[in-house]
């Protein structure tokens, strides 16, 4: 139960905390042309192609207590990420970020730019056009992006165990708990229980996002 509760907390924080940056990056890639756009796109999708252990090691080097960012956070704000559940959330957010950005980007690209131009013609500032036109119309992509990032975070293993290890009660998530039971004779029953819980939670998150999207579209059609 501790591993399940921790996994839900880590996945929720990872998905919600990365949402503002995910929306900003998705909008930038969908609506702007600038030098280095292809490089930014490649960097965003890098966690999908690199081994998770490599990403976890990179996070440990950068955000560990001796790393450039980790040392600054510790000395300035007293924040330690390595071997803490907050570090697990960071690792999960990094690994789920490409899925979130892709879903939101596709949704923004499908928004009719003529509606945005009409709002701008009526005197709306760019930020107001984004908040009142683009974002509401891209809402299904936001829901899908959060759901995908949550599901990815729930099943993340390589990056988290490299960055924060598997400390019971602190950083031991569902995936690391299953891995730990694999090393214990007679742990098959526990593995199946945790695997079933992981499957139900991930499937529930995806089904909920699909239901919310369909409900939103039905409301728009009735309007």
mmCIF file of C-alpha atoms in Angstrom:
data_model
loop_
_atom_site.group_PDB
_atom_site.id
_atom_site.type_symbol
_atom_site.label_atom_id
_atom_site.label_comp_id
_atom_site.label_asym_id
_atom_site.label_seq_id
_atom_site.Cartn_x
_atom_site.Cartn_y
_atom_site.Cartn_z
ATOM 1 C CA UNK A 1 0.000 0.000 0.000
ATOM 2 C CA UNK A 2 2.892 2.330 0.699
ATOM 3 C CA UNK A 3 4.338 1.741 -2.765
ATOM 4 C CA UNK A 4 0.919 2.249 -4.373
ATOM 5 C CA UNK A 5 0.286 5.510 -2.514
ATOM 6 C CA UNK A 6 3.767 6.799 -3.288
ATOM 7 C CA UNK A 7 3.385 5.905 -6.976
ATOM 8 C CA UNK A 8 0.105 7.806 -7.198
ATOM 9 C CA UNK A 9 1.659 10.833 -5.507
ATOM 10 C CA UNK A 10 4.767 10.778 -7.683
ATOM 11 C CA UNK A 11 2.803 10.294 -10.918
ATOM 12 C CA UNK A 12 0.299 13.041 -10.069
ATOM 13 C CA UNK A 13 2.990 15.561 -9.142
ATOM 14 C CA UNK A 14 5.048 14.657 -12.212
ATOM 15 C CA UNK A 15 2.128 15.102 -14.615
ATOM 16 C CA UNK A 16 0.653 18.272 -13.109
ATOM 17 C CA UNK A 17 3.961 20.031 -12.374
ATOM 18 C CA UNK A 18 5.202 19.531 -15.939
ATOM 19 C CA UNK A 19 1.919 20.666 -17.528
ATOM 20 C CA UNK A 20 2.654 24.448 -17.715
ATOM 21 C CA UNK A 21 6.035 23.849 -19.344
ATOM 22 C CA UNK A 22 4.521 21.194 -21.580
ATOM 23 C CA UNK A 23 1.843 23.605 -22.817
ATOM 24 C CA UNK A 24 4.430 26.332 -23.436
ATOM 25 C CA UNK A 25 6.777 24.040 -25.377
ATOM 26 C CA UNK A 26 3.908 22.500 -27.349
ATOM 27 C CA UNK A 27 2.603 25.940 -28.343
ATOM 28 C CA UNK A 28 6.105 27.071 -29.297
ATOM 29 C CA UNK A 29 6.617 24.055 -31.552
ATOM 30 C CA UNK A 30 3.131 24.299 -33.041
ATOM 31 C CA UNK A 31 2.859 28.027 -33.656
ATOM 32 C CA UNK A 32 6.316 29.534 -34.001
ATOM 33 C CA UNK A 33 9.234 29.309 -36.428
ATOM 34 C CA UNK A 34 12.665 30.039 -35.019
ATOM 35 C CA UNK A 35 16.284 28.945 -35.441
ATOM 36 C CA UNK A 36 16.924 25.707 -33.615
ATOM 37 C CA UNK A 37 13.307 24.528 -33.679
ATOM 38 C CA UNK A 38 14.320 21.104 -34.988
ATOM 39 C CA UNK A 39 16.943 20.825 -32.233
ATOM 40 C CA UNK A 40 14.387 21.724 -29.539
ATOM 41 C CA UNK A 41 11.980 19.154 -30.959
ATOM 42 C CA UNK A 42 14.729 16.525 -30.880
ATOM 43 C CA UNK A 43 15.693 17.397 -27.292
ATOM 44 C CA UNK A 44 12.066 17.150 -26.163
ATOM 45 C CA UNK A 45 11.764 13.648 -27.624
ATOM 46 C CA UNK A 46 15.208 12.507 -26.457
ATOM 47 C CA UNK A 47 13.903 10.633 -23.379
ATOM 48 C CA UNK A 48 11.895 8.377 -25.710
ATOM 49 C CA UNK A 49 14.977 7.056 -27.480
ATOM 50 C CA UNK A 50 17.657 7.133 -24.784
ATOM 51 C CA UNK A 51 17.852 4.251 -22.295
ATOM 52 C CA UNK A 52 16.018 5.327 -19.119
ATOM 53 C CA UNK A 53 19.112 4.485 -17.067
ATOM 54 C CA UNK A 54 21.088 7.072 -19.054
ATOM 55 C CA UNK A 55 18.465 9.733 -18.269
ATOM 56 C CA UNK A 56 18.522 8.725 -14.619
ATOM 57 C CA UNK A 57 22.299 8.981 -14.483
ATOM 58 C CA UNK A 58 22.198 12.389 -16.188
ATOM 59 C CA UNK A 59 19.687 13.575 -13.580
ATOM 60 C CA UNK A 60 21.911 12.235 -10.807
ATOM 61 C CA UNK A 61 24.921 14.095 -12.212
ATOM 62 C CA UNK A 62 23.004 17.349 -12.664
ATOM 63 C CA UNK A 63 20.630 17.280 -9.671
ATOM 64 C CA UNK A 64 22.639 15.256 -7.155
ATOM 65 C CA UNK A 65 23.950 17.020 -4.077
ATOM 66 C CA UNK A 66 27.330 17.414 -5.820
ATOM 67 C CA UNK A 67 25.851 18.358 -9.194
ATOM 68 C CA UNK A 68 25.743 21.947 -10.465
ATOM 69 C CA UNK A 69 21.970 22.335 -10.170
ATOM 70 C CA UNK A 70 21.485 20.039 -7.193
ATOM 71 C CA UNK A 71 24.204 21.749 -5.147
ATOM 72 C CA UNK A 72 22.716 25.175 -5.906
ATOM 73 C CA UNK A 73 19.210 24.040 -4.914
ATOM 74 C CA UNK A 74 20.542 22.540 -1.690
ATOM 75 C CA UNK A 75 22.692 25.534 -0.715
ATOM 76 C CA UNK A 76 20.121 28.167 -1.707
ATOM 77 C CA UNK A 77 16.758 26.624 -0.832
ATOM 78 C CA UNK A 78 17.665 23.520 1.165
ATOM 79 C CA UNK A 79 16.074 21.308 -1.515
ATOM 80 C CA UNK A 80 17.466 17.826 -2.070
ATOM 81 C CA UNK A 81 16.134 15.780 -4.971
ATOM 82 C CA UNK A 82 18.454 12.769 -5.147
ATOM 83 C CA UNK A 83 17.112 9.770 -3.204
ATOM 84 C CA UNK A 84 13.890 11.648 -2.369
ATOM 85 C CA UNK A 85 10.354 11.150 -3.669
ATOM 86 C CA UNK A 86 10.552 14.608 -5.240
ATOM 87 C CA UNK A 87 13.472 13.338 -7.292
ATOM 88 C CA UNK A 88 11.335 10.409 -8.405
ATOM 89 C CA UNK A 89 8.688 12.902 -9.523
ATOM 90 C CA UNK A 90 11.320 14.836 -11.470
ATOM 91 C CA UNK A 91 12.573 11.688 -13.190
ATOM 92 C CA UNK A 92 9.030 10.630 -14.077
ATOM 93 C CA UNK A 93 8.215 14.112 -15.362
ATOM 94 C CA UNK A 94 11.256 14.056 -17.650
ATOM 95 C CA UNK A 95 10.366 10.635 -19.033
ATOM 96 C CA UNK A 96 6.705 11.494 -19.589
ATOM 97 C CA UNK A 97 7.323 14.990 -20.969
ATOM 98 C CA UNK A 98 7.662 13.948 -24.651
ATOM 99 C CA UNK A 99 4.293 12.163 -24.593
ATOM 100 C CA UNK A 100 2.618 15.165 -23.013
ATOM 101 C CA UNK A 101 4.139 17.681 -25.440
ATOM 102 C CA UNK A 102 3.265 15.575 -28.473
ATOM 103 C CA UNK A 103 -0.398 15.224 -27.490
ATOM 104 C CA UNK A 104 -0.790 18.929 -26.714
ATOM 105 C CA UNK A 105 1.120 20.009 -29.809
ATOM 106 C CA UNK A 106 -1.083 17.961 -32.124
ATOM 107 C CA UNK A 107 -4.169 19.411 -30.472
ATOM 108 C CA UNK A 108 -2.918 23.001 -30.853
ATOM 109 C CA UNK A 109 -2.016 22.382 -34.486
ATOM 110 C CA UNK A 110 -5.609 21.286 -35.118
ATOM 111 C CA UNK A 111 -6.999 24.565 -33.786
ATOM 112 C CA UNK A 112 -8.230 26.720 -36.679
ATOM 113 C CA UNK A 113 -5.800 29.626 -36.900
ATOM 114 C CA UNK A 114 -8.530 31.783 -38.439
ATOM 115 C CA UNK A 115 -10.267 31.840 -35.066
ATOM 116 C CA UNK A 116 -7.084 33.085 -33.434
ATOM 117 C CA UNK A 117 -6.631 35.690 -36.149
ATOM 118 C CA UNK A 118 -10.226 36.844 -35.746
ATOM 119 C CA UNK A 119 -9.734 37.331 -32.014
ATOM 120 C CA UNK A 120 -6.517 39.246 -32.655
ATOM 121 C CA UNK A 121 -8.299 41.417 -35.225
ATOM 122 C CA UNK A 122 -10.904 42.312 -32.591
ATOM 123 C CA UNK A 123 -8.114 43.648 -30.396
ATOM 124 C CA UNK A 124 -7.289 40.699 -28.159
ATOM 125 C CA UNK A 125 -3.688 40.566 -26.964
ATOM 126 C CA UNK A 126 -1.676 37.426 -27.875
ATOM 127 C CA UNK A 127 -1.866 36.077 -24.334
ATOM 128 C CA UNK A 128 -5.619 36.592 -24.276
ATOM 129 C CA UNK A 129 -6.019 34.840 -27.636
ATOM 130 C CA UNK A 130 -4.099 31.908 -26.234
ATOM 131 C CA UNK A 131 -6.109 31.720 -23.007
ATOM 132 C CA UNK A 132 -9.569 32.302 -24.487
ATOM 133 C CA UNK A 133 -9.315 30.687 -27.927
ATOM 134 C CA UNK A 134 -6.354 28.347 -28.350
ATOM 135 C CA UNK A 135 -6.291 26.707 -24.931
ATOM 136 C CA UNK A 136 -10.028 25.896 -24.688
ATOM 137 C CA UNK A 137 -10.050 24.429 -28.202
ATOM 138 C CA UNK A 138 -6.922 22.397 -27.448
ATOM 139 C CA UNK A 139 -8.388 21.117 -24.175
ATOM 140 C CA UNK A 140 -8.681 17.468 -25.342
ATOM 141 C CA UNK A 141 -4.959 17.428 -26.036
ATOM 142 C CA UNK A 142 -4.212 18.738 -22.565
ATOM 143 C CA UNK A 143 -6.288 15.992 -20.976
ATOM 144 C CA UNK A 144 -4.681 13.334 -23.155
ATOM 145 C CA UNK A 145 -1.202 14.702 -22.448
ATOM 146 C CA UNK A 146 -1.714 14.655 -18.682
ATOM 147 C CA UNK A 147 -3.153 11.129 -18.818
ATOM 148 C CA UNK A 148 -0.254 9.830 -20.899
ATOM 149 C CA UNK A 149 2.321 11.503 -18.657
ATOM 150 C CA UNK A 150 0.594 10.086 -15.559
ATOM 151 C CA UNK A 151 0.491 6.566 -16.991
ATOM 152 C CA UNK A 152 4.124 6.793 -18.087
ATOM 153 C CA UNK A 153 5.170 8.055 -14.656
ATOM 154 C CA UNK A 154 3.297 5.239 -12.968
ATOM 155 C CA UNK A 155 5.309 2.650 -14.859
ATOM 156 C CA UNK A 156 8.676 4.385 -14.926
ATOM 157 C CA UNK A 157 11.531 2.325 -13.521
ATOM 158 C CA UNK A 158 14.970 2.818 -15.092
ATOM 159 C CA UNK A 159 15.358 6.561 -14.562
ATOM 160 C CA UNK A 160 13.864 6.568 -11.075
ATOM 161 C CA UNK A 161 15.859 3.689 -9.642
ATOM 162 C CA UNK A 162 19.074 5.220 -11.030
ATOM 163 C CA UNK A 163 18.343 8.683 -9.679
ATOM 164 C CA UNK A 164 16.582 7.967 -6.373
ATOM 165 C CA UNK A 165 17.120 4.211 -5.786
ATOM 166 C CA UNK A 166 14.292 2.177 -4.219
ATOM 167 C CA UNK A 167 14.082 3.209 -0.577
ATOM 168 C CA UNK A 168 10.980 1.698 1.097
ATOM 169 C CA UNK A 169 8.564 4.400 2.159
ATOM 170 C CA UNK A 170 10.546 7.137 0.401
ATOM 171 C CA UNK A 171 11.261 6.277 -3.240
ATOM 172 C CA UNK A 172 10.010 2.704 -3.701
ATOM 173 C CA UNK A 173 7.297 2.970 -6.337
ATOM 174 C CA UNK A 174 5.192 0.206 -7.868
ATOM 175 C CA UNK A 175 7.795 -0.646 -10.485
ATOM 176 C CA UNK A 176 10.696 -0.822 -8.052
ATOM 177 C CA UNK A 177 8.575 -2.783 -5.564
ATOM 178 C CA UNK A 178 7.796 -5.348 -8.281
ATOM 179 C CA UNK A 179 11.482 -5.539 -9.153
ATOM 180 C CA UNK A 180 12.334 -6.053 -5.497
ATOM 181 C CA UNK A 181 9.817 -8.885 -5.171
ATOM 182 C CA UNK A 182 11.414 -10.558 -8.185
ATOM 183 C CA UNK A 183 14.556 -10.977 -6.103
ATOM 184 C CA UNK A 184 12.674 -12.652 -3.248
ATOM 185 C CA UNK A 185 11.791 -16.368 -3.368
ATOM 186 C CA UNK A 186 8.030 -16.820 -3.330
ATOM 187 C CA UNK A 187 7.323 -13.214 -4.293
ATOM 188 C CA UNK A 188 5.189 -14.141 -7.301
ATOM 189 C CA UNK A 189 1.893 -13.495 -5.521
ATOM 190 C CA UNK A 190 2.954 -9.993 -4.555
ATOM 191 C CA UNK A 191 4.207 -9.316 -8.070
ATOM 192 C CA UNK A 192 0.864 -10.275 -9.580
ATOM 193 C CA UNK A 193 -1.043 -8.125 -7.084
ATOM 194 C CA UNK A 194 1.076 -5.050 -7.745
ATOM 195 C CA UNK A 195 1.019 -5.647 -11.500
ATOM 196 C CA UNK A 196 -2.784 -5.877 -11.423
ATOM 197 C CA UNK A 197 -3.032 -2.648 -9.421
ATOM 198 C CA UNK A 198 -0.659 -0.887 -11.821
ATOM 199 C CA UNK A 199 -2.696 -2.095 -14.800
ATOM 200 C CA UNK A 200 -5.990 -0.963 -13.289
ATOM 201 C CA UNK A 201 -4.700 2.497 -12.361
ATOM 202 C CA UNK A 202 -3.077 3.132 -15.752
ATOM 203 C CA UNK A 203 -6.089 1.831 -17.662
ATOM 204 C CA UNK A 204 -8.412 3.874 -15.464
ATOM 205 C CA UNK A 205 -6.425 7.055 -16.142
ATOM 206 C CA UNK A 206 -6.574 6.510 -19.911
ATOM 207 C CA UNK A 207 -10.290 5.684 -19.861
ATOM 208 C CA UNK A 208 -11.025 8.733 -17.704
ATOM 209 C CA UNK A 209 -9.172 11.010 -20.107
ATOM 210 C CA UNK A 210 -11.098 9.534 -23.052
ATOM 211 C CA UNK A 211 -14.401 10.050 -21.215
ATOM 212 C CA UNK A 212 -13.552 13.671 -20.398
ATOM 213 C CA UNK A 213 -12.622 14.366 -24.018
ATOM 214 C CA UNK A 214 -15.837 12.815 -25.317
ATOM 215 C CA UNK A 215 -17.900 14.726 -22.763
ATOM 216 C CA UNK A 216 -16.244 18.000 -23.753
ATOM 217 C CA UNK A 217 -16.877 17.360 -27.444
ATOM 218 C CA UNK A 218 -20.520 16.405 -26.788
ATOM 219 C CA UNK A 219 -21.035 19.619 -24.845
ATOM 220 C CA UNK A 220 -19.508 21.646 -27.697
ATOM 221 C CA UNK A 221 -21.713 19.885 -30.280
ATOM 222 C CA UNK A 222 -24.842 20.604 -28.244
ATOM 223 C CA UNK A 223 -23.810 24.242 -27.895
#
